[in-house]
Amino acid sequence: MDPILYTILLCVIVFGISLGAAAYMTWGERKLAAVLQDRVGPSRAGPFGLLQPIADGIKMIFKEEMIPTHSNRWLFVLGPCFFMLTACMTSVVIPWGSGLTINDTFYRMQVTDINIGLLYLLGVVSIGVYGIMIGGWASNNKYSLLGALRASSQMISYEVAMGLSLIALVMTTGTLQLGEIVRQQDGGFANVVYQPLGFLIFLICAFAETNRAPFDLPETESELVGGFHTEYSSMKLGFFLFAEYINMFISSAVMATLYFGGYNFPFQHELGLEGNALAIVQSLVFMLKISGFIFLFMWIRWTLPRFRYDQLMNLGWKILLPLALANIFITGLVMFFSGKLG
Amino acid sequence: MNENTSHLSEYVPIVIMALVALGFVVTTMILTHTLGPKRPSKVKDDTFECGIPVIGNARSPFSIKYFLVAILFVLFDVEVIFMYPWAVNFKELGAFGLWEMFTFMGLMLVGLFYIFRRKALDWE
């Protein structure tokens, strides 16, 4: 197949997978919440309520589109579109599998393996703040403005700790290329064994970056109505909610890739599987790891209460940031004394 | 792999992905705009304020704390970016690089400590 054509196809597939995963995560979240609260959850649309996400999507599209009179019209529309766009952009650097060989042609399962993959991820995640900020500010509503301010200062605060926790990982791996980081974890231990503290910091920051409970202060319904999306309706609201699930899916994938071996799994070369069969099993294992993280995201949301704003800022700046610095310090010293330096 | 040779063509898929996502976003926005009902009214399109009449508007000054956090973020993020090239070449730079970076991190910690002492990050 023509390489460009294959790239386009791969982009569409990856995009479709992230959308589909996000759609069914809404279903999964409602079912899980129901189980945790001793309820049934969505059960009317299709068997086990499995058609519920589709019904929700159609409903969103057919809802009335409201643009408040006092808002900045263009920015109001641009906000959710931009948020959705950036949420979809991160999936290009994730290695979804080792690649298939059909008719002697190699088909990669990572859209592109740029050598600054990690920086690209951090960069796109930072741009995500703009969608919320534009949307919240353009609404010209006090709740939206407060929600947007909270969201942006929370996201940028945790981004520092997130970047620092990744530096310790880069020190051990020596590369920013995600494909290479996964290949290094083949056979040996996963990176979480060498970077337990770094992983913990990254996990907490991932929760804060995706605005998930217990860090969902930007949309506290008890204080700010709906936070930055108070004034939104129809698919624009849908984009904000949907992009949050895509972000959650991608951050789960990133955590699985960086710290839990990506598509590698223990004893994968002793199973007697070869080539394509192994690649398919690897991708399924990767999806399983992602699902595990998504389950963790949801479990925590329905278990822990929300932080207070000062607690949130203190955790980010006064605990996680020094901890991340200490992690770099320890990693450097351990590597120095174990003679791993050139 | 090709760690030292970066090709511009590796970035083309990112543009393609952006176009795919943009296509989806634009199509959905046009769909929801044309398919949804339109029954505007003065009260409905007014700013939401929990049912009471709107007081002022949201274009009013807000806490300086948010600006402080943003400025501090810029400072620290630049410092973090400095550390990435070092981290990639950490093994080759060896002990010299390690002590150099520890000095840098020490200075960064002094800055952080100063911020804490000035109560720039204290929320009342």
Short mmCIF file of C-alpha atoms in Angstrom, two decimals:
data_model
loop_
_atom_site.label_atom_id
_atom_site.label_comp_id
_atom_site.label_asym_id
_atom_site.label_seq_id
_atom_site.Cartn_x
_atom_site.Cartn_y
_atom_site.Cartn_z
CA MET A 1 0.00 0.00 0.00
CA ASP A 2 1.12 3.53 -0.67
CA PRO A 3 2.80 4.89 2.49
CA ILE A 4 0.82 8.13 2.49
CA LEU A 5 -2.44 6.26 1.99
CA TYR A 6 -1.55 3.92 4.83
CA THR A 7 -0.72 6.88 7.10
CA ILE A 8 -4.12 8.43 6.37
CA LEU A 9 -5.82 5.09 7.05
CA LEU A 10 -3.89 4.68 10.30
CA CYS A 11 -4.81 8.21 11.39
CA VAL A 12 -8.49 7.50 10.77
CA ILE A 13 -8.27 4.18 12.64
CA VAL A 14 -6.47 5.69 15.65
CA PHE A 15 -8.91 8.62 15.66
CA GLY A 16 -11.84 6.19 15.48
CA ILE A 17 -10.44 4.07 18.29
CA SER A 18 -9.99 7.09 20.58
CA LEU A 19 -13.53 8.29 19.81
CA GLY A 20 -15.02 4.83 20.28
CA ALA A 21 -13.07 4.24 23.47
CA ALA A 22 -14.16 7.62 24.83
CA ALA A 23 -17.80 6.89 23.95
CA TYR A 24 -17.77 3.54 25.70
CA MET A 25 -15.88 4.98 28.64
CA THR A 26 -18.93 7.15 29.36
CA TRP A 27 -20.97 3.95 29.43
CA GLY A 28 -18.35 2.18 31.55
CA GLU A 29 -18.19 5.05 33.99
CA ARG A 30 -21.96 5.09 34.48
CA LYS A 31 -22.06 1.32 34.92
CA LEU A 32 -19.18 1.38 37.38
CA ALA A 33 -20.73 4.25 39.33
CA ALA A 34 -23.95 2.24 39.43
CA VAL A 35 -22.14 -0.83 40.79
CA LEU A 36 -20.34 1.24 43.43
CA GLN A 37 -23.60 2.89 44.50
CA ASP A 38 -25.70 -0.30 44.34
CA ARG A 39 -27.75 0.81 41.34
CA VAL A 40 -28.39 -0.71 37.89
CA GLY A 41 -27.06 2.09 35.68
CA PRO A 42 -27.98 2.54 31.99
CA SER A 43 -30.01 -0.52 30.99
CA ARG A 44 -32.72 0.59 28.53
CA ALA A 45 -30.87 1.33 25.28
CA GLY A 46 -29.83 -2.06 23.93
CA PRO A 47 -28.58 -5.05 25.98
CA PHE A 48 -26.91 -3.81 29.21
CA GLY A 49 -27.47 -0.27 27.96
CA LEU A 50 -24.70 -0.77 25.41
CA LEU A 51 -26.32 1.57 22.88
CA GLN A 52 -26.47 4.38 25.44
CA PRO A 53 -23.35 6.27 24.17
CA ILE A 54 -24.78 6.29 20.63
CA ALA A 55 -28.13 7.55 21.91
CA ASP A 56 -26.33 10.25 23.90
CA GLY A 57 -24.33 11.33 20.86
CA ILE A 58 -27.43 11.60 18.67
CA LYS A 59 -29.25 13.51 21.40
CA MET A 60 -26.35 15.97 21.71
CA ILE A 61 -26.41 16.67 17.97
CA PHE A 62 -30.18 17.29 17.91
CA LYS A 63 -30.24 19.59 20.92
CA GLU A 64 -30.81 23.30 20.55
CA GLU A 65 -27.63 25.30 20.15
CA MET A 66 -27.60 28.29 22.47
CA ILE A 67 -25.14 31.14 22.21
CA PRO A 68 -25.65 33.67 25.02
CA THR A 69 -26.22 37.26 23.88
CA HIS A 70 -23.41 38.67 25.99
CA SER A 71 -20.78 36.16 24.89
CA ASN A 72 -18.07 36.58 22.26
CA ARG A 73 -19.68 34.47 19.56
CA TRP A 74 -16.62 33.26 17.67
CA LEU A 75 -14.52 32.50 20.72
CA PHE A 76 -17.52 30.78 22.28
CA VAL A 77 -17.65 28.33 19.36
CA LEU A 78 -13.87 28.10 19.04
CA GLY A 79 -13.28 27.02 22.68
CA PRO A 80 -14.83 23.53 22.62
CA CYS A 81 -13.64 22.89 19.04
CA PHE A 82 -10.08 23.68 20.04
CA PHE A 83 -10.30 21.53 23.17
CA MET A 84 -11.55 18.58 21.13
CA LEU A 85 -8.88 19.10 18.47
CA THR A 86 -5.98 19.09 20.95
CA ALA A 87 -7.41 16.05 22.74
CA CYS A 88 -7.27 14.11 19.47
CA MET A 89 -3.75 15.24 18.57
CA THR A 90 -1.87 13.38 21.31
CA SER A 91 -2.68 9.90 20.01
CA VAL A 92 -0.24 10.13 17.07
CA VAL A 93 2.90 9.35 19.07
CA ILE A 94 1.51 6.40 21.08
CA PRO A 95 2.82 3.00 19.89
CA TRP A 96 -0.34 0.90 19.76
CA GLY A 97 1.56 -2.25 18.78
CA SER A 98 4.81 -3.52 17.34
CA GLY A 99 3.48 -3.63 13.78
CA LEU A 100 2.10 -6.16 11.32
CA THR A 101 3.77 -7.78 8.31
CA ILE A 102 1.36 -8.53 5.47
CA ASN A 103 2.70 -9.71 2.08
CA ASP A 104 6.27 -8.78 3.04
CA THR A 105 5.24 -5.20 3.72
CA PHE A 106 5.66 -3.86 7.25
CA TYR A 107 2.70 -1.93 8.62
CA ARG A 108 3.57 0.09 11.72
CA MET A 109 1.01 0.57 14.46
CA GLN A 110 2.22 3.95 15.60
CA VAL A 111 1.24 6.91 13.47
CA THR A 112 4.65 8.54 13.78
CA ASP A 113 7.67 7.86 15.95
CA ILE A 114 9.22 11.32 16.17
CA ASN A 115 12.38 11.59 18.25
CA ILE A 116 10.86 14.32 20.44
CA GLY A 117 7.73 12.28 21.21
CA LEU A 118 7.66 13.13 24.92
CA LEU A 119 8.12 16.86 24.30
CA TYR A 120 5.35 16.72 21.68
CA LEU A 121 3.04 15.11 24.25
CA LEU A 122 3.80 17.74 26.89
CA GLY A 123 3.40 20.51 24.31
CA VAL A 124 0.01 19.39 23.07
CA VAL A 125 -1.19 18.83 26.63
CA SER A 126 -0.23 22.44 27.46
CA ILE A 127 -2.11 23.78 24.45
CA GLY A 128 -5.20 22.01 25.80
CA VAL A 129 -5.49 24.74 28.45
CA TYR A 130 -6.40 27.27 25.75
CA GLY A 131 -9.63 25.47 24.81
CA ILE A 132 -10.94 25.72 28.37
CA MET A 133 -9.68 29.26 28.89
CA ILE A 134 -11.15 30.57 25.60
CA GLY A 135 -14.48 28.82 26.23
CA GLY A 136 -14.77 29.96 29.83
CA TRP A 137 -13.79 33.54 29.12
CA ALA A 138 -15.95 33.93 26.02
CA SER A 139 -19.06 32.80 27.92
CA ASN A 140 -19.00 36.10 29.83
CA ASN A 141 -20.38 34.33 32.86
CA LYS A 142 -18.84 34.56 36.32
CA TYR A 143 -19.08 30.84 36.98
CA SER A 144 -17.47 30.04 33.63
CA LEU A 145 -14.69 32.55 34.21
CA LEU A 146 -13.92 31.16 37.67
CA GLY A 147 -14.03 27.61 36.35
CA ALA A 148 -11.70 28.48 33.49
CA LEU A 149 -9.28 30.29 35.80
CA ARG A 150 -9.22 27.37 38.18
CA ALA A 151 -8.76 24.90 35.33
CA SER A 152 -5.87 26.77 33.76
CA SER A 153 -3.99 27.49 36.97
CA GLN A 154 -4.48 23.88 38.09
CA MET A 155 -3.29 22.47 34.78
CA ILE A 156 -0.21 24.66 34.53
CA SER A 157 0.69 24.00 38.18
CA TYR A 158 0.69 20.26 37.74
CA GLU A 159 2.43 20.48 34.40
CA VAL A 160 5.67 21.54 36.10
CA ALA A 161 5.66 18.48 38.37
CA MET A 162 4.66 16.29 35.42
CA GLY A 163 7.56 17.53 33.31
CA LEU A 164 9.99 17.01 36.19
CA SER A 165 8.77 13.47 36.88
CA LEU A 166 9.38 12.59 33.23
CA ILE A 167 12.95 13.93 33.36
CA ALA A 168 13.94 11.14 35.76
CA LEU A 169 12.47 8.66 33.27
CA VAL A 170 14.38 10.23 30.38
CA MET A 171 17.58 9.97 32.45
CA THR A 172 17.20 6.19 32.68
CA THR A 173 16.00 5.64 29.12
CA GLY A 174 18.15 8.27 27.38
CA THR A 175 15.56 9.00 24.70
CA LEU A 176 12.38 10.99 24.11
CA GLN A 177 11.14 8.60 21.44
CA LEU A 178 8.12 6.66 22.67
CA GLY A 179 8.68 3.69 20.35
CA GLU A 180 12.23 3.37 21.64
CA ILE A 181 11.12 3.60 25.28
CA VAL A 182 8.73 0.69 24.71
CA ARG A 183 11.37 -1.40 22.91
CA GLN A 184 13.78 -0.89 25.81
CA GLN A 185 11.22 -2.42 28.17
CA ASP A 186 11.10 -5.62 26.10
CA GLY A 187 12.64 -8.46 28.11
CA GLY A 188 13.70 -6.41 31.13
CA PHE A 189 11.62 -4.89 33.87
CA ALA A 190 9.03 -2.24 33.09
CA ASN A 191 10.12 1.32 33.88
CA VAL A 192 7.84 1.50 36.92
CA VAL A 193 10.29 -0.80 38.74
CA TYR A 194 13.07 1.79 38.31
CA GLN A 195 10.85 4.86 38.69
CA PRO A 196 8.16 4.08 41.31
CA LEU A 197 8.14 7.60 42.74
CA GLY A 198 8.23 9.16 39.28
CA PHE A 199 5.25 7.06 38.25
CA LEU A 200 3.28 8.05 41.32
CA ILE A 201 3.91 11.76 40.65
CA PHE A 202 3.01 11.31 36.99
CA LEU A 203 -0.20 9.47 37.93
CA ILE A 204 -1.33 12.23 40.29
CA CYS A 205 -0.47 14.88 37.68
CA ALA A 206 -2.39 12.95 35.03
CA PHE A 207 -5.48 13.10 37.25
CA ALA A 208 -5.02 16.85 37.68
CA GLU A 209 -4.34 17.46 33.97
CA THR A 210 -7.50 15.65 32.90
CA ASN A 211 -9.57 17.55 35.50
CA ARG A 212 -10.74 14.29 37.01
CA ALA A 213 -11.87 13.81 40.59
CA PRO A 214 -10.43 14.45 43.13
CA PHE A 215 -9.04 17.33 41.03
CA ASP A 216 -12.32 18.31 39.32
CA LEU A 217 -12.43 21.80 40.84
CA PRO A 218 -12.96 23.52 37.48
CA GLU A 219 -16.43 21.99 37.30
CA THR A 220 -17.54 21.72 40.90
CA GLU A 221 -21.31 21.59 40.61
CA SER A 222 -21.81 22.62 44.23
CA GLU A 223 -19.92 25.92 43.82
CA LEU A 224 -19.68 26.83 40.15
CA VAL A 225 -22.78 25.22 38.55
CA GLY A 226 -20.91 23.62 35.64
CA GLY A 227 -17.62 25.48 35.77
CA PHE A 228 -16.22 26.56 32.44
CA HIS A 229 -19.01 24.84 30.45
CA THR A 230 -21.94 26.38 32.35
CA GLU A 231 -23.24 28.26 29.29
CA TYR A 232 -22.68 25.48 26.78
CA SER A 233 -25.33 23.32 25.18
CA SER A 234 -25.72 20.76 22.38
CA MET A 235 -22.58 19.29 20.80
CA LYS A 236 -20.36 22.09 22.13
CA LEU A 237 -21.02 20.80 25.63
CA GLY A 238 -20.58 17.32 24.20
CA PHE A 239 -17.11 18.24 22.93
CA PHE A 240 -16.01 19.44 26.36
CA LEU A 241 -17.24 16.28 28.08
CA PHE A 242 -16.09 13.99 25.30
CA ALA A 243 -12.61 15.49 25.07
CA GLU A 244 -12.18 14.87 28.78
CA TYR A 245 -12.73 11.16 28.19
CA ILE A 246 -10.35 11.16 25.23
CA ASN A 247 -7.75 12.85 27.43
CA MET A 248 -8.29 10.19 30.06
CA PHE A 249 -7.89 7.44 27.47
CA ILE A 250 -4.70 8.97 26.10
CA SER A 251 -3.16 9.57 29.52
CA SER A 252 -3.89 5.95 30.42
CA ALA A 253 -2.14 4.93 27.20
CA VAL A 254 0.81 7.20 28.00
CA MET A 255 1.17 5.76 31.50
CA ALA A 256 1.02 2.21 30.12
CA THR A 257 3.59 3.12 27.46
CA LEU A 258 6.08 4.95 29.64
CA TYR A 259 5.92 3.04 32.89
CA PHE A 260 4.24 -0.32 32.28
CA GLY A 261 6.04 -1.62 29.21
CA GLY A 262 3.58 -0.49 26.53
CA TYR A 263 2.54 -3.44 24.41
CA ASN A 264 5.18 -5.72 25.97
CA PHE A 265 4.11 -8.33 28.49
CA PRO A 266 6.12 -10.79 30.62
CA PHE A 267 7.39 -13.95 28.90
CA GLN A 268 6.03 -12.80 25.54
CA HIS A 269 8.82 -14.55 23.61
CA GLU A 270 8.36 -17.87 25.43
CA LEU A 271 4.76 -18.33 24.28
CA GLY A 272 5.74 -19.70 20.91
CA LEU A 273 3.90 -16.92 19.11
CA GLU A 274 5.56 -15.37 16.08
CA GLY A 275 5.19 -12.27 13.93
CA ASN A 276 1.64 -11.10 13.40
CA ALA A 277 0.02 -13.34 16.04
CA LEU A 278 2.37 -11.94 18.67
CA ALA A 279 1.77 -8.38 17.48
CA ILE A 280 -2.00 -8.79 17.79
CA VAL A 281 -1.73 -10.31 21.27
CA GLN A 282 0.62 -7.46 22.24
CA SER A 283 -1.90 -4.84 21.11
CA LEU A 284 -4.66 -6.59 23.06
CA VAL A 285 -2.46 -6.65 26.17
CA PHE A 286 -1.80 -2.92 25.66
CA MET A 287 -5.54 -2.27 25.50
CA LEU A 288 -5.94 -4.33 28.67
CA LYS A 289 -3.34 -2.18 30.46
CA ILE A 290 -5.12 0.98 29.29
CA SER A 291 -8.43 -0.40 30.56
CA GLY A 292 -6.80 -1.04 33.92
CA PHE A 293 -5.77 2.59 34.20
CA ILE A 294 -9.18 3.81 33.05
CA PHE A 295 -10.74 1.64 35.74
CA LEU A 296 -8.43 3.28 38.28
CA PHE A 297 -9.49 6.74 37.06
CA MET A 298 -13.16 5.87 37.52
CA TRP A 299 -12.72 3.99 40.77
CA ILE A 300 -10.98 6.98 42.33
CA ARG A 301 -13.61 9.39 41.03
CA TRP A 302 -16.40 7.50 42.78
CA THR A 303 -14.42 6.93 45.96
CA LEU A 304 -12.54 10.07 46.95
CA PRO A 305 -13.98 13.48 47.86
CA ARG A 306 -12.79 16.62 46.09
CA PHE A 307 -9.83 18.72 47.23
CA ARG A 308 -10.18 22.26 48.50
CA TYR A 309 -8.49 24.78 46.20
CA ASP A 310 -5.64 25.69 48.56
CA GLN A 311 -5.00 21.99 49.22
CA LEU A 312 -4.79 21.41 45.48
CA MET A 313 -2.26 24.19 44.97
CA ASN A 314 -0.22 23.11 47.99
CA LEU A 315 -0.09 19.53 46.74
CA GLY A 316 1.11 20.64 43.32
CA TRP A 317 3.72 23.22 44.29
CA LYS A 318 4.83 22.30 47.80
CA ILE A 319 4.72 18.51 47.71
CA LEU A 320 4.85 17.14 44.15
CA LEU A 321 7.36 19.67 42.78
CA PRO A 322 10.01 19.10 45.52
CA LEU A 323 9.30 15.35 45.37
CA ALA A 324 9.89 15.33 41.62
CA LEU A 325 13.17 17.22 42.12
CA ALA A 326 14.17 14.74 44.84
CA ASN A 327 13.33 11.91 42.43
CA ILE A 328 15.71 13.35 39.82
CA PHE A 329 18.35 13.75 42.53
CA ILE A 330 17.98 10.14 43.73
CA THR A 331 17.90 8.77 40.18
CA GLY A 332 21.08 10.68 39.35
CA LEU A 333 22.91 9.49 42.45
CA VAL A 334 21.81 5.86 42.07
CA MET A 335 22.91 5.82 38.43
CA PHE A 336 26.20 7.50 39.36
CA PHE A 337 27.07 5.05 42.12
CA SER A 338 25.93 1.97 40.22
CA GLY A 339 28.37 2.96 37.48
CA LYS A 340 25.83 3.44 34.68
CA LEU A 341 27.39 6.72 33.54
CA GLY A 342 29.82 6.94 30.66
CA MET B 1 16.91 3.70 15.42
CA ASN B 2 17.39 7.01 13.62
CA GLU B 3 18.04 9.06 16.71
CA ASN B 4 20.36 11.55 15.09
CA THR B 5 18.58 11.98 11.79
CA SER B 6 15.28 13.74 12.10
CA HIS B 7 13.28 13.92 8.92
CA LEU B 8 10.65 16.50 8.31
CA SER B 9 8.53 13.76 6.75
CA GLU B 10 8.06 12.22 10.21
CA TYR B 11 5.91 15.21 11.09
CA VAL B 12 3.58 14.87 8.10
CA PRO B 13 1.36 12.28 9.92
CA ILE B 14 0.75 14.86 12.65
CA VAL B 15 -0.62 17.27 10.04
CA ILE B 16 -2.77 14.48 8.60
CA MET B 17 -4.12 13.67 12.06
CA ALA B 18 -4.87 17.36 12.63
CA LEU B 19 -6.81 17.44 9.36
CA VAL B 20 -8.77 14.28 10.29
CA ALA B 21 -9.65 15.72 13.69
CA LEU B 22 -10.46 19.13 12.21
CA GLY B 23 -12.72 17.48 9.64
CA PHE B 24 -14.61 15.67 12.38
CA VAL B 25 -14.95 18.77 14.54
CA VAL B 26 -16.15 21.01 11.69
CA THR B 27 -18.61 18.41 10.35
CA THR B 28 -20.11 17.83 13.79
CA MET B 29 -20.43 21.56 14.47
CA ILE B 30 -22.18 22.16 11.15
CA LEU B 31 -24.45 19.14 11.77
CA THR B 32 -25.49 20.25 15.23
CA HIS B 33 -25.95 23.81 13.98
CA THR B 34 -28.30 22.78 11.14
CA LEU B 35 -30.14 19.90 12.83
CA GLY B 36 -30.92 21.43 16.21
CA PRO B 37 -34.08 23.50 16.78
CA LYS B 38 -33.76 27.29 17.12
CA ARG B 39 -36.13 28.98 19.51
CA PRO B 40 -34.22 31.95 20.86
CA SER B 41 -35.70 34.20 23.52
CA LYS B 42 -34.32 37.15 25.40
CA VAL B 43 -34.45 35.45 28.78
CA LYS B 44 -33.11 32.13 27.55
CA ASP B 45 -30.08 33.66 25.86
CA ASP B 46 -29.26 35.79 28.87
CA THR B 47 -26.24 34.99 31.04
CA PHE B 48 -26.95 32.21 33.49
CA GLU B 49 -26.83 33.36 37.08
CA CYS B 50 -28.85 30.76 38.99
CA GLY B 51 -32.17 32.44 38.18
CA ILE B 52 -31.58 35.89 39.64
CA PRO B 53 -31.22 38.98 37.39
CA VAL B 54 -27.68 39.37 36.05
CA ILE B 55 -25.51 41.71 38.12
CA GLY B 56 -22.70 43.37 36.18
CA ASN B 57 -20.74 41.18 33.81
CA ALA B 58 -17.84 38.76 34.03
CA ARG B 59 -15.30 41.18 32.54
CA SER B 60 -14.30 42.33 35.98
CA PRO B 61 -10.88 42.05 37.65
CA PHE B 62 -10.08 38.72 39.27
CA SER B 63 -7.58 37.62 41.91
CA ILE B 64 -3.94 38.51 41.21
CA LYS B 65 -3.01 35.02 42.53
CA TYR B 66 -3.88 33.47 39.18
CA PHE B 67 -1.42 35.77 37.42
CA LEU B 68 1.26 34.89 39.95
CA VAL B 69 0.74 31.19 39.37
CA ALA B 70 0.95 31.73 35.61
CA ILE B 71 4.18 33.73 35.88
CA LEU B 72 5.74 31.16 38.23
CA PHE B 73 4.70 28.42 35.82
CA VAL B 74 6.52 30.15 32.96
CA LEU B 75 9.65 30.45 35.12
CA PHE B 76 9.66 26.85 36.24
CA ASP B 77 8.63 25.40 32.90
CA VAL B 78 11.57 27.10 31.22
CA GLU B 79 13.82 25.55 33.85
CA VAL B 80 12.24 22.15 33.20
CA ILE B 81 12.83 22.53 29.46
CA PHE B 82 16.52 23.21 30.16
CA MET B 83 16.72 19.84 31.87
CA TYR B 84 15.39 17.76 28.96
CA PRO B 85 18.46 17.94 26.68
CA TRP B 86 20.59 17.17 29.72
CA ALA B 87 18.43 14.16 30.68
CA VAL B 88 18.65 12.71 27.16
CA ASN B 89 22.46 12.95 27.17
CA PHE B 90 22.77 12.14 30.87
CA LYS B 91 24.68 8.86 30.43
CA GLU B 92 27.22 10.37 28.00
CA LEU B 93 27.80 13.51 30.07
CA GLY B 94 28.70 11.42 33.10
CA ALA B 95 29.68 12.74 36.51
CA PHE B 96 30.48 16.24 35.20
CA GLY B 97 26.94 16.67 33.88
CA LEU B 98 25.49 15.27 37.08
CA TRP B 99 27.20 17.82 39.36
CA GLU B 100 26.45 20.66 36.94
CA MET B 101 22.76 19.79 36.98
CA PHE B 102 22.72 19.37 40.75
CA THR B 103 24.05 22.93 41.00
CA PHE B 104 21.29 24.10 38.65
CA MET B 105 18.67 22.20 40.65
CA GLY B 106 20.08 23.72 43.85
CA LEU B 107 19.58 27.22 42.43
CA MET B 108 16.08 26.24 41.35
CA LEU B 109 15.32 25.03 44.90
CA VAL B 110 16.56 28.35 46.31
CA GLY B 111 14.10 30.10 44.00
CA LEU B 112 11.31 27.77 45.06
CA PHE B 113 12.14 28.32 48.73
CA TYR B 114 12.08 32.09 48.16
CA ILE B 115 8.63 31.80 46.59
CA PHE B 116 7.40 29.81 49.57
CA ARG B 117 8.83 32.32 52.03
CA ARG B 118 7.20 35.23 50.20
CA LYS B 119 3.89 33.34 50.52
CA ALA B 120 3.31 33.69 46.78
CA LEU B 121 1.55 30.34 46.71
CA ASP B 122 -0.50 30.70 49.87
CA TRP B 123 -4.24 30.80 49.28
CA GLU B 124 -6.24 32.34 52.04
#
